[in-house]
Short mmCIF file of C-alpha atoms and ligand atoms in Angstrom, two decimals:
data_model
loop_
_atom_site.label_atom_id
_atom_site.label_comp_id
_atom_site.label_asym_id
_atom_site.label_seq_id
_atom_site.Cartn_x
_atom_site.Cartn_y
_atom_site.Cartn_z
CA UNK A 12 0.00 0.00 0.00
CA UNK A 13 3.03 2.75 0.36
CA UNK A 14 4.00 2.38 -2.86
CA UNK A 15 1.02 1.97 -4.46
CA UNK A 16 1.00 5.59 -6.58
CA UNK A 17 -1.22 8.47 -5.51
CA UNK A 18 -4.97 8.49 -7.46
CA UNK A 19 -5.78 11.14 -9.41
CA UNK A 20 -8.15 13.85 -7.12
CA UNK A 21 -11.81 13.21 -6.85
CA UNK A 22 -14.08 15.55 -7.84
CA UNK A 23 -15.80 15.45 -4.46
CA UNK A 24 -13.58 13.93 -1.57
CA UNK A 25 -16.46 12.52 0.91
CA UNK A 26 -14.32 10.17 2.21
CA UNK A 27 -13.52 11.81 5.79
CA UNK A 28 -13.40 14.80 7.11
CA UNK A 29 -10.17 14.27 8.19
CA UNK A 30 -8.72 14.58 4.70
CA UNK A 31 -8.82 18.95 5.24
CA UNK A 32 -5.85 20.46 4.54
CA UNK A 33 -4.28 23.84 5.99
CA UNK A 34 -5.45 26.98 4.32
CA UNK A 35 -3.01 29.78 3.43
CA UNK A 36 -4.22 31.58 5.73
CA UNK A 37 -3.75 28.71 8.26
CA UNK A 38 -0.31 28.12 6.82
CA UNK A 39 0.33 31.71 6.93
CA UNK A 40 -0.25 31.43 11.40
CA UNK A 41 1.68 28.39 11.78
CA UNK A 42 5.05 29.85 9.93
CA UNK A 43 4.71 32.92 12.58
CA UNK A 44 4.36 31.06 15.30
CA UNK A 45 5.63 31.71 18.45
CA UNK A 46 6.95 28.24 20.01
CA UNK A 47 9.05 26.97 22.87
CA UNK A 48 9.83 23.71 24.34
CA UNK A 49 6.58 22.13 25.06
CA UNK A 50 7.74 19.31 27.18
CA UNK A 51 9.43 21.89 29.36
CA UNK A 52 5.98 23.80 28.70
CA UNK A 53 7.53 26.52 27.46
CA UNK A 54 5.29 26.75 24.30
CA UNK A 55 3.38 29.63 24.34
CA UNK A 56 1.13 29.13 21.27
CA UNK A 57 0.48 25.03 22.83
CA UNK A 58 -0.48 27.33 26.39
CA UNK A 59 -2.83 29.53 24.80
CA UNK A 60 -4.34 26.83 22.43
CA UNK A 61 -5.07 24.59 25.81
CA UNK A 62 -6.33 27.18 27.94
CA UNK A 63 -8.72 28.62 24.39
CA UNK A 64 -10.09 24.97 24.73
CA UNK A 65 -10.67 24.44 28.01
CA UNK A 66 -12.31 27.43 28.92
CA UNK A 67 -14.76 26.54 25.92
CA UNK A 68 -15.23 23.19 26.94
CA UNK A 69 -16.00 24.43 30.74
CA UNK A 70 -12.92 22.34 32.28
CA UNK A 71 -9.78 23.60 34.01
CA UNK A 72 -6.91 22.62 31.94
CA UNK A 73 -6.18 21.16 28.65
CA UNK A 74 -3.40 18.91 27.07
CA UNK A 75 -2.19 18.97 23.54
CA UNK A 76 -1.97 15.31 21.94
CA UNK A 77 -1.16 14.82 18.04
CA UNK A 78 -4.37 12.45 17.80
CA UNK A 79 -8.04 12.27 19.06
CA UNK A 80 -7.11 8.62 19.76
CA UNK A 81 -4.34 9.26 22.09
CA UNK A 82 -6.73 12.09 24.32
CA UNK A 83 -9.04 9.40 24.60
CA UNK A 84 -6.70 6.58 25.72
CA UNK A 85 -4.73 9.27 28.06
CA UNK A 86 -8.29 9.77 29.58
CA UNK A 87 -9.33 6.07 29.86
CA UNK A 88 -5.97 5.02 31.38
CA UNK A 89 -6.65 7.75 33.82
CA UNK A 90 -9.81 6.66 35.01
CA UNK A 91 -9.78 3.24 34.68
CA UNK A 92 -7.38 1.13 36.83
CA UNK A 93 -6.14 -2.61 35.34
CA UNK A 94 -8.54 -4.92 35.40
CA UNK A 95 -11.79 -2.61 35.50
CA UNK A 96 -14.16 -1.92 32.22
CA UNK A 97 -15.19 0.69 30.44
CA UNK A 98 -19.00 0.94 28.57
CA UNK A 99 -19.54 2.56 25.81
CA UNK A 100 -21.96 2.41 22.86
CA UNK A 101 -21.19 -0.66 20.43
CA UNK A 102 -20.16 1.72 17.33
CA UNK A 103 -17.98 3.54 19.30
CA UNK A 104 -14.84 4.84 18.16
CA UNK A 105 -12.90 3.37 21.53
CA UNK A 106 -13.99 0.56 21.03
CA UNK A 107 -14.27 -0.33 17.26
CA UNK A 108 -11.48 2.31 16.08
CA UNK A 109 -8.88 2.30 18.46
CA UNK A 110 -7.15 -1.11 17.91
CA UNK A 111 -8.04 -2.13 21.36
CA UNK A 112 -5.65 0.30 22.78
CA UNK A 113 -7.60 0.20 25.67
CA UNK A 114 -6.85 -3.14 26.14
CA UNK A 115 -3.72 -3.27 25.26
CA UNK A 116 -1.70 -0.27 26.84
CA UNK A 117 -3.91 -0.29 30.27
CA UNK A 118 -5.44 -3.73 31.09
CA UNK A 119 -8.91 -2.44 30.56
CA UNK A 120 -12.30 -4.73 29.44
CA UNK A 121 -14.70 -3.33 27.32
CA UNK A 122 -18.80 -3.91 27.58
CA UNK A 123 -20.80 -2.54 24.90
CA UNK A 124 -24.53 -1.45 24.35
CA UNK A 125 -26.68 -1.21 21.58
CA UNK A 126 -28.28 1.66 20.37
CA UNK A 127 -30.45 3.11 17.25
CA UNK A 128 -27.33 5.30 14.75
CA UNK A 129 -25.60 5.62 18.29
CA UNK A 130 -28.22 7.74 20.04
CA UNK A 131 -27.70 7.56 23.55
CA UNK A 132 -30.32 6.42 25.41
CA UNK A 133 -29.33 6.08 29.34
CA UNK A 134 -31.36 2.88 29.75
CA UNK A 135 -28.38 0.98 27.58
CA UNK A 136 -25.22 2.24 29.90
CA UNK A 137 -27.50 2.27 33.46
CA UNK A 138 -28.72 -1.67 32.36
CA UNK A 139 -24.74 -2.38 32.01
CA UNK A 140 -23.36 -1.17 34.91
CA UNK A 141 -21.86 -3.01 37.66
CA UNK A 142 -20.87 -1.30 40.56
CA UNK A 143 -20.03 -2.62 44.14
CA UNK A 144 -19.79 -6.40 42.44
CA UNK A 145 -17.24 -7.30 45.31
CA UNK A 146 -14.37 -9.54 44.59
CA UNK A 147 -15.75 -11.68 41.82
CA UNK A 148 -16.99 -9.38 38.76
CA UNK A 149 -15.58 -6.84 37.12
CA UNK A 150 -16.44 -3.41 38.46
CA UNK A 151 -17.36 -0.20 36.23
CA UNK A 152 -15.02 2.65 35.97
CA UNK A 153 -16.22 4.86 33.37
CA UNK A 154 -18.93 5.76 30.75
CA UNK A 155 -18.11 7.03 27.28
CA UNK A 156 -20.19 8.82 25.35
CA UNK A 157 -19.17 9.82 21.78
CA UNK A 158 -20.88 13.52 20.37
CA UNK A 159 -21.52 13.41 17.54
CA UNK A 160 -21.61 9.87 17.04
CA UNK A 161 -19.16 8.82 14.21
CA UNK A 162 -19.99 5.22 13.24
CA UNK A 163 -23.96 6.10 14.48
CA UNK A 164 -24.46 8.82 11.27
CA UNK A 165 -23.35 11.81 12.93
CA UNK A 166 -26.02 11.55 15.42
CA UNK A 167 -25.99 14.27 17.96
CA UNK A 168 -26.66 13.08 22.03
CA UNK A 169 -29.40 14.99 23.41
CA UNK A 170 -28.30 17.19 26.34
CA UNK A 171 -31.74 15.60 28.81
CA UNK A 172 -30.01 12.03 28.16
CA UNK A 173 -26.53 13.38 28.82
CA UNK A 174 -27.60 14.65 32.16
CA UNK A 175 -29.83 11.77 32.78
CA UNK A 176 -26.73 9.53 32.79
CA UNK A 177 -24.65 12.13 34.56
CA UNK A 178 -27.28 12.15 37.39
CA UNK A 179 -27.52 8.30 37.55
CA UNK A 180 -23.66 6.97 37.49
CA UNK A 181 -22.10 10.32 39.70
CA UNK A 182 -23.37 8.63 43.14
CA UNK A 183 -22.27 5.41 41.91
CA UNK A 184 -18.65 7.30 41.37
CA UNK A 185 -18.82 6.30 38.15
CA UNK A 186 -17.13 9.03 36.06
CA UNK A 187 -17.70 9.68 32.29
CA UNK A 188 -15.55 10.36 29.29
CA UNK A 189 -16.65 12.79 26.54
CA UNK A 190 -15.46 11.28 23.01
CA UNK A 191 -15.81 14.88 21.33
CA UNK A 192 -14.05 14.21 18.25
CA UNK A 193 -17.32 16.23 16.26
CA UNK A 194 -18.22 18.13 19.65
CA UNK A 195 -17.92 21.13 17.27
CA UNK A 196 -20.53 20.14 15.19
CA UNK A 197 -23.08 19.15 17.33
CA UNK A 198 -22.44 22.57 18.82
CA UNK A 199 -23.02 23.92 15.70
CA UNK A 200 -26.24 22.02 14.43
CA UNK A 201 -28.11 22.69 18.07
CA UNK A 202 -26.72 26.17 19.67
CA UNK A 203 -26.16 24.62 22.57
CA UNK A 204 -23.15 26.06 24.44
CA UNK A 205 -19.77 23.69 24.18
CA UNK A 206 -19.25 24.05 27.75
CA UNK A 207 -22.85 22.91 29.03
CA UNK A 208 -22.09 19.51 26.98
CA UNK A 209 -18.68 19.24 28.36
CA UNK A 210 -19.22 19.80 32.50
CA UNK A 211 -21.29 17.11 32.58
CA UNK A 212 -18.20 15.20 32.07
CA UNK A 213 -15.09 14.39 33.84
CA UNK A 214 -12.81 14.52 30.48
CA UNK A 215 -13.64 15.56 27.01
CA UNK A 216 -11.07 15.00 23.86
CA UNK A 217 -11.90 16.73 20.82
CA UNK A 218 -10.21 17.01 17.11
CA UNK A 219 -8.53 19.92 15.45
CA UNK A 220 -7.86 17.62 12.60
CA UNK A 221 -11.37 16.62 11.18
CA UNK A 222 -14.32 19.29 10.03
CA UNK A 223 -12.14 22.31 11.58
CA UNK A 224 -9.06 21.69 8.89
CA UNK A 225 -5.75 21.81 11.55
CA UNK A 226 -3.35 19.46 9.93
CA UNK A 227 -3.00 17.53 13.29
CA UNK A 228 -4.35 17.60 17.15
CA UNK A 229 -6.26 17.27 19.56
CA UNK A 230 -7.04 18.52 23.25
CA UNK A 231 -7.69 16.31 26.27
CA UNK A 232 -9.23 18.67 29.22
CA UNK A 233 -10.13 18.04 32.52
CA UNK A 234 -9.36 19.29 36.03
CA UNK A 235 -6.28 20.55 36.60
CA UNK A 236 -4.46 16.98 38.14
CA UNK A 237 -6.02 14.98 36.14
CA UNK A 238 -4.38 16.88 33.16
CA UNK A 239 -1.38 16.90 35.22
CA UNK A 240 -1.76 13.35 35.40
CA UNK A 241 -2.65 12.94 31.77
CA UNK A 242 0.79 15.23 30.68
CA UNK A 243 2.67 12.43 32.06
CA UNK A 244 1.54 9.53 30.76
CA UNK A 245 1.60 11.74 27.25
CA UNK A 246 5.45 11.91 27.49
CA UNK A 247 5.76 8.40 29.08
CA UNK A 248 3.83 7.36 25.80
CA UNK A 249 6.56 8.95 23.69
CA UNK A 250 4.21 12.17 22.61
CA UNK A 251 6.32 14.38 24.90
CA UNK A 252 6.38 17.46 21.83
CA UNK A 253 9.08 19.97 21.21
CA UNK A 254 8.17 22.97 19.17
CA UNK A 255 4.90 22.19 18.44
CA UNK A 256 3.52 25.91 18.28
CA UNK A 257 3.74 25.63 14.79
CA UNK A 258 0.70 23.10 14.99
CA UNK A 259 -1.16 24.68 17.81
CA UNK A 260 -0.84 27.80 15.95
CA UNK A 261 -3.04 25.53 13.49
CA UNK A 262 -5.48 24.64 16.01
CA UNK A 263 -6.15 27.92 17.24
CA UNK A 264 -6.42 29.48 14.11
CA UNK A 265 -8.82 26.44 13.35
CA UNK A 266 -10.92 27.06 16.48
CA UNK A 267 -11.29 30.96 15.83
CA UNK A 268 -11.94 30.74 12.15
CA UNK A 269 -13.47 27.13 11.28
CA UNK A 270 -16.45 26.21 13.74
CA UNK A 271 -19.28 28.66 12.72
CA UNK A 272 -18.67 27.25 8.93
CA UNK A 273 -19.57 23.73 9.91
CA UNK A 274 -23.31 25.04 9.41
CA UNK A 275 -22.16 24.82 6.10
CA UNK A 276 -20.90 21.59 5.97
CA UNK A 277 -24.28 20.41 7.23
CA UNK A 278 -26.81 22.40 4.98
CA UNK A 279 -24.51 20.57 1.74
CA UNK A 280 -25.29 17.21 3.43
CA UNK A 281 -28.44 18.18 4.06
CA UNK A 282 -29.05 18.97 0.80
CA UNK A 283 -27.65 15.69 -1.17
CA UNK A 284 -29.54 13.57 1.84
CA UNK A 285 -33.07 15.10 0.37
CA UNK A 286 -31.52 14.61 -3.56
CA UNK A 287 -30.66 10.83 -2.45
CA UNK A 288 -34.29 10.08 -0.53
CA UNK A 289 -36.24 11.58 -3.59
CA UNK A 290 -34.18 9.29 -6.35
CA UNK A 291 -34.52 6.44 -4.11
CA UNK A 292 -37.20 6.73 -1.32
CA UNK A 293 -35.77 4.47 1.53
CA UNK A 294 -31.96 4.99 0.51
CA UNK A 295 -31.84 7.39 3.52
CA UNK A 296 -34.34 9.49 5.83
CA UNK A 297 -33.12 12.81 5.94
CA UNK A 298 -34.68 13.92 9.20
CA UNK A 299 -31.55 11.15 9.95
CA UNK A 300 -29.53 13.33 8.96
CA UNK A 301 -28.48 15.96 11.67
CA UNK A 302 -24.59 17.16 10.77
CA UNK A 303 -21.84 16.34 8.46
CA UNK A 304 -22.45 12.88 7.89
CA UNK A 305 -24.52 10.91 5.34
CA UNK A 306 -25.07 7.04 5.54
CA UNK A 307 -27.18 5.57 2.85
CA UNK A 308 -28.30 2.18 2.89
CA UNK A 309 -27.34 1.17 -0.40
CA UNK A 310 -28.25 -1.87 -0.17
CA UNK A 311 -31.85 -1.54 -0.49
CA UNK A 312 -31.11 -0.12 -3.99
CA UNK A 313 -29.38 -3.49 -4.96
CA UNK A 314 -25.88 -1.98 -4.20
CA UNK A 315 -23.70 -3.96 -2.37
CA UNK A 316 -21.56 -1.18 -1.23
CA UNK A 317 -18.58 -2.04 -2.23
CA UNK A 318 -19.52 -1.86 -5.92
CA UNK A 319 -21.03 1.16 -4.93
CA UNK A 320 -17.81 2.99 -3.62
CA UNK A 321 -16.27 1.88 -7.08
CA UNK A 322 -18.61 3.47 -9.51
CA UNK A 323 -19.36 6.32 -7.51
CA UNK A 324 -15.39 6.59 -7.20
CA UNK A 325 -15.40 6.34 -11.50
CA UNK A 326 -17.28 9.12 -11.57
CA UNK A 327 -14.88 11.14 -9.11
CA UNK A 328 -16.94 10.70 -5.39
CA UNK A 329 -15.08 9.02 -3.10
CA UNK A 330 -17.00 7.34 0.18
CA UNK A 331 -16.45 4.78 2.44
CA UNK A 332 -18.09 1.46 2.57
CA UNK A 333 -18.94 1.16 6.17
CA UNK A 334 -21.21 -1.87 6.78
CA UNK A 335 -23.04 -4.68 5.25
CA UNK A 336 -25.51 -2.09 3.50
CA UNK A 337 -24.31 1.39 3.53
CA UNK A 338 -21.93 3.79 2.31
CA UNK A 339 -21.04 6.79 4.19
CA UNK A 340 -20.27 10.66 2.78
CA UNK A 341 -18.57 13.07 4.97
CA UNK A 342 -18.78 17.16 4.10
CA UNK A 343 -16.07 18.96 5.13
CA UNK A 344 -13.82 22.09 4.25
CA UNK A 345 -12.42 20.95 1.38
CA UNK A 346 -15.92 19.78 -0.28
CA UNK A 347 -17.80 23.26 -1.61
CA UNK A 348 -20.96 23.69 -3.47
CA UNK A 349 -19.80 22.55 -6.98
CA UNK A 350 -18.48 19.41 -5.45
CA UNK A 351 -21.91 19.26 -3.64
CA UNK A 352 -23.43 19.59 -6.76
CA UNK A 353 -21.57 16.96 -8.77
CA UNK A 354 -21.75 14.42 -5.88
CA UNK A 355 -25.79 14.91 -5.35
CA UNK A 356 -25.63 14.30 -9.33
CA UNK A 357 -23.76 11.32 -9.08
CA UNK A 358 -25.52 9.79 -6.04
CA UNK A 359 -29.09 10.22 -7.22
CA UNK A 360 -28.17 8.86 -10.92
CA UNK A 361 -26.82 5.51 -8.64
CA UNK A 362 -29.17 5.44 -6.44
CA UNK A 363 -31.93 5.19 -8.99
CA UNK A 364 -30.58 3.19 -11.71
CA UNK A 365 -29.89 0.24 -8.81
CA UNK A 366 -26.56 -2.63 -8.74
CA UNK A 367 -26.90 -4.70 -11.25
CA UNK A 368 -24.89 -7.38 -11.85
CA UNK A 369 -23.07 -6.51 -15.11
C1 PLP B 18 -11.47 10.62 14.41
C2 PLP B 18 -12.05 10.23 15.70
C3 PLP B 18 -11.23 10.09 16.84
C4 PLP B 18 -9.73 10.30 16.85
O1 PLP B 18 -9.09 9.86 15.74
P1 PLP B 18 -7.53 10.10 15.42
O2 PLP B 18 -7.44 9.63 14.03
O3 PLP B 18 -6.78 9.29 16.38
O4 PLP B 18 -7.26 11.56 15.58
C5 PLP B 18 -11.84 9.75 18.02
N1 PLP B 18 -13.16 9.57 18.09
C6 PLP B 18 -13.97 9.71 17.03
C7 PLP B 18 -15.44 9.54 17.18
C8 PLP B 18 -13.44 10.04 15.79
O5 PLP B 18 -14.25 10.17 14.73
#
């Protein structure tokens, strides 16, 4: 696969919204950068891009981490001990996307529930839950909750569940961890302030690197020794980072300039979900459809989805087969409203003219 040589461009790129890349104006912030030696914390662009983030997410401190994986297995190390699970939600990104990291670097188990496109509905996690099991079972540590839900469609969580859960597993001393990877977007799609989603957490990671178009990074925040805690086990993990202003410098200039513009993003999804669900009634339901992400069920056209990804990819949209039935399209920065407009074309046509074996 490394040497396999580069494809030419797609017309529309709905693959991920990580594939942004930097703007010139972005570019133009990170070469001016002011930087220092991070591990020593003597980055003043990393200390301003943490404390920007926490203070928006409602938590004390921040940490810098070059992936949204590594913030959420800094957080999940730090509040599970060996031997003790984590639940999450069975499409979760910690526990479908992250290589069993949490498994593997800190001796944690994993239960899962199941759930309709990820909603979270507090009866899955509070019929889980095993608390004060004694010497025999395996004893609940944390709760993760992903917003928006990847994997689920780009479902947002409703803020009454959130706080339902919240409510429910605090006296238990059960804490929960915020997978925010898309916080900004269902920030963006509701109004609702970042900071009342993230206090009714004790950690929240969130990406620089998808919609919002930073190159790289992520923040972990929490209280203040917790992130103390976390900056540790971030060098210990070999992510200790020297002069890495130059990306923060990224991420701020991604925070002040690229969240508003997700409504954006959204409206263009919007828009091809309606194109999709008149050319093929059933292919998706576009009240489904609540940010940046599109799943259609393909396979209720006759796709199988693979074959789908390849002749939508012939005619320059790329998307991702992501289960037995669907296909998934991502909007992003780099997609505008000609690419909209070719991919809506191009989806419809499919859509409605069905797989057929050729
Ligand atoms: C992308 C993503 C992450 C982090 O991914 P990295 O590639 O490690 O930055 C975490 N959670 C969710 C839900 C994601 O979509």
């Amino acid at each position: 696969m490394p040497s396999a040589p580069l494809p030419p461009a797609p017309i529309a790129d709905l693959l991920s919204d990580t594939l942004t890349k930097p703007t010139g104006a972005m570019r133009a912030v990170m070469a001016e950068a002011v930087v220092g030696d991070d591990v020593f914390g003597e980055d003043p662009t990393v200390r301003e891009l943490e404390e920007q983030v926490s203070a928006l997410l409602g938590h004390e401190a921040g940490l810098f981490t070059p992936t949204g994986s590594l913030a959420n297995q800094l957080a999940l190390r730090l509040h599970v001990a060996p031997g003790e699970e984590l639940i999450a939600d069975e499409l979760a990104h910690v526990v479908r996307a992250e290589l069993g990291a949490a498994a593997v670097f800190s001796g944690i188990t994993s239960r899962t529930w199941s759930s309709d496109r990820g909603r979270l509905d507090p009866a899955g996690p509070l019929g889980l839950l095993a608390t004060g099991v004694g010497p025999y079972q395996v004893c609940t540590s944390l709760v993760v909750v992903e917003n928006t839900h990847n994997f689920g469609g780009g479902t947002i969580q409703p803020l009454s569940a959130i706080r339902a859960l919240r409510a429910a597993t605090r006296p238990l001393g059960v804490r929960m961890h915020l997978d925010g990877a898309r916080l900004w977007n269902a920030h963006v799609a509701t109004g609702i302030p970042l900071a009342d989603y993230g206090r009714e957490f004790d950690s929240v990671s969130v990406c620089l690197s998808k919609g919002l178009g930073a190159p790289v990074g992520s923040i972990l925040v929490g209280e203040r020794d917790f992130i103390a805690q976390a900056r540790i086990w971030r060098k210990r993990y070999g992510a200790g980072m020297r002069q890495v202003g130059i990306l923060a410098a990224a991420g701020r200039y991604a925070v002040d300039h690229h969240v508003a513009r997700l409504a954006d993003d959204h409206a263009r999804t919007a828009r091809v979900a309606h194109a999709c669900a008149t050319a093929a009634p059933g292919s998706v339901d576009p009240a489904s459809v609540e940010t940046n992400i599109l799943m259609l069920d393909v396979g209720r056209c006759g796709w199988p989805p693979g074959d789908f990804v390849t002749a939508a990819a012939a005619q320059g949209v790329r998307l991702y087969a992501a289960g037995p039935r669907s296909v998934r399209a991502v909007w992003h920065l780099d997609v505008d409203d000609a690419a909209t407009d070719h991919a809506e074309r191009v989806l419809s046509e499919l859509l409605a003219t069905g797989g057929r074996p050729t």
